[in-house]
Amino acid sequence: VTLHVSFAGIMSAEVDSGKNFRSAYYGSLGFREEEKVINQLDALLKEEPIDILKLQDFCLKHSLPLFYRSLVWKLLSKYEPVHKDKETYKFIISQRREEFHDLKSALRVIESSQTICHISLKTSSPNHSLKAEDIVTMYCIQHDILNIIHYSDRVDLCAMAQPFLEWYKDEMDVYYVFSGFASLWSSIFHLENMIKEFYHFLYNLDPLVYHHLESLQAFSSIPFNRWYGSCFASDLPLAELEILWDRVIAGSWVVVIFVSLSIVLYYKRQLLMTSNYKNVSKLLEQLPEKDSSLIVQQGLEMWIDNGSHKHFSSHKKSK
């Protein structure tokens, strides 16, 4: 598609309306709506103190512009101070840094004194000395759950930690944004309730698929534990994960359900053709990377069409 932009028209619009050149130029390319979103976010970040509730509401409505995501996630994970006062900021960050070094020291002591059950991950980051399992061990130390956490929960946390090693260069940023995100997810995550909501919405969105899976007794073949336990960290590419987690870090667990619904409906044709529950498991084992963006986008659209809820106060029956 060729974009025909009239420079003279842009300049004329600028003079007539008094708007700056950048606004006119972006408008001519069809980016005016995006610029309005950025201006809205700029205004929120200039407030003193920054209003976290307003920021959460913004994230529920918009995917964050790449340039802003790092800062906004730091704020929503309660790592970055909401006050701009330099002395307050310096004090809080220095406290964080001291705590971080203490946690790293505790990690080294534990590593030298006992055998930690290592978890194999698909990827690692060459940019950090800390690995995902180190980040998770530090998180467990801080929250006093090192000796009681289940292996499956540790695997989910490691999968969840890995993307932060890719997104952030500073290890302290990695740890605290992950820690804030993991704490939030553990506070809103409830597997049984999420599965109930999945059944409810699948029944309403596509009764044919629902009844077919029910007839095959195939619901147990859907990898709910992996999808929901790691908040899709084990399945989605980083770019799509960022878009989904913009909503999750704002407090919504319901959006995760709609992404899982989008996956199942993406395979509707194949699912309806299968007559064996084992084939359902094989089909959903690995997502198609080439269509992952489409799957997440459709999940978000379904979530918006159904009220873009953060959570439900009551859980509905399937029928």
Short mmCIF file of C-alpha atoms in Angstrom, two decimals:
data_model
loop_
_atom_site.label_atom_id
_atom_site.label_comp_id
_atom_site.label_asym_id
_atom_site.label_seq_id
_atom_site.Cartn_x
_atom_site.Cartn_y
_atom_site.Cartn_z
CA VAL A 1 0.00 0.00 0.00
CA THR A 2 1.43 3.39 -1.03
CA LEU A 3 0.83 6.32 1.30
CA HIS A 4 0.44 9.62 -0.58
CA VAL A 5 1.21 12.42 1.85
CA SER A 6 0.90 16.05 0.85
CA PHE A 7 3.63 18.07 2.55
CA ALA A 8 1.90 21.32 1.62
CA GLY A 9 -1.34 19.98 3.00
CA ILE A 10 0.37 19.09 6.25
CA MET A 11 1.89 22.56 6.60
CA SER A 12 -1.44 24.17 5.79
CA ALA A 13 -3.17 22.11 8.43
CA GLU A 14 -0.48 23.11 10.91
CA VAL A 15 -0.94 26.80 10.25
CA ASP A 16 -4.73 26.65 10.29
CA SER A 17 -5.09 24.64 13.46
CA GLY A 18 -2.05 25.82 15.36
CA LYS A 19 -0.98 22.23 15.97
CA ASN A 20 2.65 21.23 15.77
CA PHE A 21 4.16 19.61 12.70
CA ARG A 22 4.53 16.20 14.31
CA SER A 23 0.83 15.99 15.12
CA ALA A 24 -0.13 16.93 11.58
CA TYR A 25 2.34 14.49 10.08
CA TYR A 26 1.24 11.58 12.26
CA GLY A 27 -2.37 12.42 11.52
CA SER A 28 -1.75 12.28 7.78
CA LEU A 29 -0.34 8.74 8.19
CA GLY A 30 -3.29 7.59 10.26
CA PHE A 31 -1.35 7.57 13.54
CA ARG A 32 -3.38 10.27 15.28
CA GLU A 33 -5.17 7.77 17.53
CA GLU A 34 -1.85 6.27 18.58
CA GLU A 35 -0.48 9.73 19.35
CA LYS A 36 -3.54 10.47 21.52
CA VAL A 37 -2.85 7.28 23.47
CA ILE A 38 0.79 8.28 23.98
CA ASN A 39 -0.24 11.79 25.09
CA GLN A 40 -2.69 10.28 27.57
CA LEU A 41 0.02 8.03 28.99
CA ASP A 42 2.47 10.96 29.15
CA ALA A 43 -0.04 12.92 31.20
CA LEU A 44 -0.50 10.02 33.63
CA LEU A 45 3.25 9.66 34.12
CA LYS A 46 3.61 13.39 34.85
CA GLU A 47 1.18 13.30 37.76
CA GLU A 48 2.60 13.71 41.26
CA PRO A 49 2.28 11.18 42.68
CA ILE A 50 1.55 8.82 39.80
CA ASP A 51 -1.94 7.34 40.20
CA ILE A 52 -1.50 3.55 39.96
CA LEU A 53 -5.24 2.92 39.58
CA LYS A 54 -5.39 5.22 36.55
CA LEU A 55 -2.30 3.53 35.13
CA GLN A 56 -3.89 0.10 35.59
CA ASP A 57 -7.04 1.31 33.87
CA PHE A 58 -4.95 2.61 30.96
CA CYS A 59 -3.20 -0.77 30.57
CA LEU A 60 -6.51 -2.61 30.53
CA LYS A 61 -7.60 -0.50 27.56
CA HIS A 62 -4.36 -0.18 25.56
CA SER A 63 -1.26 -2.12 24.66
CA LEU A 64 1.67 -0.15 26.00
CA PRO A 65 3.94 1.63 23.50
CA LEU A 66 7.31 -0.15 23.49
CA PHE A 67 9.21 2.89 24.74
CA TYR A 68 7.02 3.14 27.87
CA ARG A 69 6.53 -0.51 28.78
CA SER A 70 9.65 -0.91 30.93
CA LEU A 71 8.81 2.07 33.14
CA VAL A 72 5.08 1.31 33.42
CA TRP A 73 5.77 -2.30 34.41
CA LYS A 74 8.24 -1.10 37.05
CA LEU A 75 5.54 1.16 38.48
CA LEU A 76 2.79 -1.48 38.40
CA SER A 77 5.06 -4.09 39.95
CA LYS A 78 5.62 -1.65 42.86
CA TYR A 79 9.35 -1.46 42.14
CA GLU A 80 9.55 2.09 40.80
CA PRO A 81 8.45 4.77 43.31
CA VAL A 82 5.31 6.72 42.37
CA HIS A 83 6.76 9.91 43.86
CA LYS A 84 9.20 11.98 41.81
CA ASP A 85 10.89 13.65 44.78
CA LYS A 86 14.62 12.96 44.27
CA GLU A 87 15.42 12.24 47.90
CA THR A 88 12.49 9.85 48.29
CA TYR A 89 13.39 8.12 45.04
CA LYS A 90 17.06 7.73 46.00
CA PHE A 91 16.15 6.34 49.42
CA ILE A 92 13.69 3.75 48.07
CA ILE A 93 16.04 2.58 45.32
CA SER A 94 18.96 2.32 47.76
CA GLN A 95 16.80 0.14 50.01
CA ARG A 96 15.90 -2.03 47.05
CA ARG A 97 19.57 -2.34 46.05
CA GLU A 98 20.59 -3.37 49.56
CA GLU A 99 17.82 -5.97 49.72
CA PHE A 100 18.76 -7.27 46.26
CA HIS A 101 22.40 -7.78 47.26
CA ASP A 102 21.29 -9.54 50.45
CA LEU A 103 19.13 -11.90 48.40
CA LYS A 104 21.99 -12.62 46.00
CA SER A 105 24.26 -13.38 48.96
CA ALA A 106 21.63 -15.71 50.43
CA LEU A 107 21.35 -17.42 47.04
CA ARG A 108 25.10 -18.12 46.95
CA VAL A 109 25.04 -19.49 50.50
CA ILE A 110 22.20 -21.85 49.63
CA GLU A 111 23.90 -22.96 46.42
CA SER A 112 27.09 -23.83 48.30
CA SER A 113 25.37 -25.58 51.21
CA GLN A 114 22.72 -27.70 49.55
CA THR A 115 21.70 -29.20 46.23
CA ILE A 116 18.93 -27.26 44.56
CA CYS A 117 16.77 -29.23 42.15
CA HIS A 118 17.69 -27.59 38.88
CA ILE A 119 15.06 -26.93 36.28
CA SER A 120 15.80 -27.25 32.59
CA LEU A 121 14.54 -24.37 30.45
CA LYS A 122 14.37 -24.08 26.68
CA THR A 123 16.35 -20.84 26.64
CA SER A 124 18.81 -18.86 28.70
CA SER A 125 20.04 -15.29 28.51
CA PRO A 126 23.72 -14.60 27.78
CA ASN A 127 23.27 -11.04 29.10
CA HIS A 128 22.92 -11.98 32.77
CA SER A 129 24.91 -13.94 35.32
CA LEU A 130 21.65 -14.84 37.06
CA LYS A 131 19.52 -17.58 35.52
CA ALA A 132 15.75 -17.90 35.75
CA GLU A 133 16.01 -20.50 38.50
CA ASP A 134 18.29 -18.14 40.48
CA ILE A 135 15.68 -15.40 40.20
CA VAL A 136 13.01 -17.82 41.43
CA THR A 137 15.17 -19.01 44.34
CA MET A 138 15.68 -15.39 45.42
CA TYR A 139 11.94 -14.83 45.14
CA CYS A 140 11.29 -17.89 47.32
CA ILE A 141 13.81 -16.68 49.90
CA GLN A 142 12.21 -13.24 50.04
CA HIS A 143 8.72 -14.69 50.45
CA ASP A 144 9.84 -17.46 52.82
CA ILE A 145 8.52 -20.30 50.65
CA LEU A 146 11.78 -21.98 49.62
CA ASN A 147 11.12 -25.15 51.61
CA ILE A 148 7.42 -25.46 50.86
CA ILE A 149 7.03 -24.56 47.18
CA HIS A 150 5.95 -27.45 44.95
CA TYR A 151 8.19 -28.46 42.08
CA SER A 152 5.45 -27.73 39.50
CA ASP A 153 4.99 -24.21 40.90
CA ARG A 154 8.75 -23.67 40.72
CA VAL A 155 8.74 -24.77 37.07
CA ASP A 156 5.96 -22.27 36.33
CA LEU A 157 7.84 -19.47 38.09
CA CYS A 158 11.03 -20.27 36.16
CA ALA A 159 9.12 -20.10 32.90
CA MET A 160 7.66 -16.79 34.04
CA ALA A 161 11.07 -15.39 35.05
CA GLN A 162 12.79 -16.20 31.76
CA PRO A 163 11.13 -13.43 29.67
CA PHE A 164 12.21 -10.77 32.17
CA LEU A 165 15.83 -11.78 31.57
CA GLU A 166 15.23 -10.98 27.91
CA TRP A 167 13.35 -7.73 28.47
CA TYR A 168 15.52 -6.02 31.11
CA LYS A 169 19.28 -5.44 31.03
CA ASP A 170 19.76 -4.62 34.72
CA GLU A 171 19.51 -7.67 37.00
CA MET A 172 17.90 -5.68 39.78
CA ASP A 173 15.19 -4.57 37.33
CA VAL A 174 14.77 -8.20 36.24
CA TYR A 175 14.30 -9.40 39.77
CA TYR A 176 11.94 -6.75 41.10
CA VAL A 177 9.66 -6.53 38.07
CA PHE A 178 9.45 -10.33 37.99
CA SER A 179 8.87 -10.44 41.73
CA GLY A 180 6.06 -7.90 41.51
CA PHE A 181 4.47 -9.71 38.59
CA ALA A 182 4.78 -13.15 40.22
CA SER A 183 3.32 -11.85 43.49
CA LEU A 184 0.41 -10.30 41.63
CA TRP A 185 -0.25 -13.49 39.65
CA SER A 186 -0.12 -15.68 42.76
CA SER A 187 -2.66 -13.39 44.42
CA ILE A 188 -5.19 -13.52 41.56
CA PHE A 189 -4.47 -16.97 40.10
CA HIS A 190 -6.96 -19.69 40.99
CA LEU A 191 -6.78 -22.66 38.64
CA GLU A 192 -10.15 -24.20 39.45
CA ASN A 193 -12.03 -20.92 39.01
CA MET A 194 -10.24 -20.14 35.76
CA ILE A 195 -11.14 -23.55 34.33
CA LYS A 196 -14.78 -23.06 35.34
CA GLU A 197 -14.85 -19.73 33.52
CA PHE A 198 -13.24 -21.33 30.48
CA TYR A 199 -16.05 -23.92 30.34
CA HIS A 200 -18.68 -21.23 30.76
CA PHE A 201 -17.43 -19.02 27.97
CA LEU A 202 -16.64 -21.85 25.57
CA TYR A 203 -20.21 -23.09 26.00
CA ASN A 204 -21.55 -19.62 25.20
CA LEU A 205 -19.13 -18.81 22.39
CA ASP A 206 -19.22 -22.15 20.57
CA PRO A 207 -21.60 -24.83 21.94
CA LEU A 208 -20.63 -27.17 19.09
CA VAL A 209 -16.98 -27.31 20.14
CA TYR A 210 -17.97 -27.48 23.81
CA HIS A 211 -20.25 -30.49 23.34
CA HIS A 212 -17.79 -32.26 21.04
CA LEU A 213 -14.97 -31.96 23.61
CA GLU A 214 -17.39 -33.02 26.33
CA SER A 215 -18.43 -36.10 24.34
CA LEU A 216 -14.78 -37.09 23.93
CA GLN A 217 -14.10 -36.43 27.63
CA ALA A 218 -11.28 -34.28 26.27
CA PHE A 219 -11.36 -31.31 28.64
CA SER A 220 -8.70 -33.02 30.76
CA SER A 221 -6.46 -32.99 27.66
CA ILE A 222 -6.36 -29.19 27.55
CA PRO A 223 -3.07 -28.04 29.19
CA PHE A 224 -4.70 -25.69 31.69
CA ASN A 225 -1.96 -26.22 34.29
CA ARG A 226 0.79 -25.11 31.94
CA TRP A 227 -1.15 -22.32 30.27
CA TYR A 228 -2.49 -20.75 33.44
CA GLY A 229 0.26 -21.75 35.87
CA SER A 230 2.92 -19.88 33.88
CA CYS A 231 0.48 -17.28 32.52
CA PHE A 232 1.36 -18.51 29.02
CA ALA A 233 5.10 -17.88 29.52
CA SER A 234 5.76 -21.45 28.39
CA ASP A 235 3.80 -21.06 25.17
CA LEU A 236 3.74 -17.57 23.69
CA PRO A 237 6.57 -15.72 21.89
CA LEU A 238 7.93 -12.69 23.77
CA ALA A 239 6.19 -10.08 21.60
CA GLU A 240 2.74 -11.59 22.18
CA LEU A 241 3.49 -12.25 25.84
CA GLU A 242 4.19 -8.54 26.37
CA ILE A 243 0.82 -7.58 24.91
CA LEU A 244 -1.02 -10.11 27.09
CA TRP A 245 0.94 -9.23 30.23
CA ASP A 246 0.17 -5.51 29.78
CA ARG A 247 -3.34 -6.50 30.89
CA VAL A 248 -2.27 -9.05 33.48
CA ILE A 249 0.09 -6.65 35.27
CA ALA A 250 -2.87 -4.29 35.46
CA GLY A 251 -4.68 -6.98 37.47
CA SER A 252 -6.75 -9.00 34.98
CA TRP A 253 -6.72 -12.79 35.09
CA VAL A 254 -9.85 -13.01 32.94
CA VAL A 255 -7.93 -11.92 29.83
CA VAL A 256 -5.80 -15.08 30.14
CA ILE A 257 -8.94 -17.22 29.87
CA PHE A 258 -9.92 -15.55 26.60
CA VAL A 259 -6.50 -16.18 25.09
CA SER A 260 -6.91 -19.87 25.95
CA LEU A 261 -10.37 -19.79 24.35
CA SER A 262 -8.84 -18.20 21.26
CA ILE A 263 -6.34 -21.06 21.03
CA VAL A 264 -9.04 -23.72 21.23
CA LEU A 265 -11.24 -21.94 18.67
CA TYR A 266 -8.24 -21.48 16.37
CA TYR A 267 -8.16 -25.29 16.15
CA LYS A 268 -11.94 -25.61 15.84
CA ARG A 269 -11.91 -27.45 12.51
CA GLN A 270 -9.28 -29.98 13.61
CA LEU A 271 -10.97 -30.50 16.97
CA LEU A 272 -14.34 -31.23 15.40
CA MET A 273 -12.71 -33.74 13.08
CA THR A 274 -10.98 -35.69 15.83
CA SER A 275 -12.61 -38.66 17.54
CA ASN A 276 -9.94 -39.28 20.16
CA TYR A 277 -9.17 -37.19 23.23
CA LYS A 278 -5.46 -38.00 22.82
CA ASN A 279 -5.42 -36.06 19.56
CA VAL A 280 -6.69 -33.01 21.43
CA SER A 281 -3.66 -33.14 23.69
CA LYS A 282 -1.29 -33.44 20.72
CA LEU A 283 -2.99 -30.59 18.89
CA LEU A 284 -2.69 -28.17 21.81
CA GLU A 285 0.81 -29.21 22.84
CA GLN A 286 2.53 -26.46 20.89
CA LEU A 287 1.09 -23.22 19.54
CA PRO A 288 1.71 -22.16 15.93
CA GLU A 289 4.24 -19.33 16.26
CA LYS A 290 3.32 -17.84 12.90
CA ASP A 291 -0.28 -17.25 14.06
CA SER A 292 0.41 -16.48 17.73
CA SER A 293 -0.15 -12.75 17.16
CA LEU A 294 -3.55 -13.45 15.59
CA ILE A 295 -4.49 -15.80 18.44
CA VAL A 296 -3.63 -13.24 21.13
CA GLN A 297 -5.37 -10.41 19.26
CA GLN A 298 -8.55 -12.44 18.87
CA GLY A 299 -8.38 -13.37 22.53
CA LEU A 300 -8.15 -9.70 23.47
CA GLU A 301 -11.08 -8.84 21.20
CA MET A 302 -13.25 -11.54 22.78
CA TRP A 303 -12.22 -10.30 26.24
CA ILE A 304 -13.21 -6.72 25.30
CA ASP A 305 -16.51 -7.89 23.74
CA ASN A 306 -17.33 -9.68 27.01
CA GLY A 307 -16.71 -6.66 29.23
CA SER A 308 -12.88 -6.63 29.59
CA HIS A 309 -13.18 -7.73 33.22
CA LYS A 310 -10.25 -7.98 35.60
CA HIS A 311 -11.93 -10.72 37.59
CA PHE A 312 -15.34 -12.17 38.39
CA SER A 313 -16.89 -12.00 41.84
CA SER A 314 -18.89 -15.16 41.22
CA HIS A 315 -18.28 -18.15 39.01
CA LYS A 316 -21.00 -19.23 36.65
CA LYS A 317 -22.03 -22.74 35.76
CA SER A 318 -21.30 -24.08 32.31
CA LYS A 319 -24.92 -24.39 31.35
#
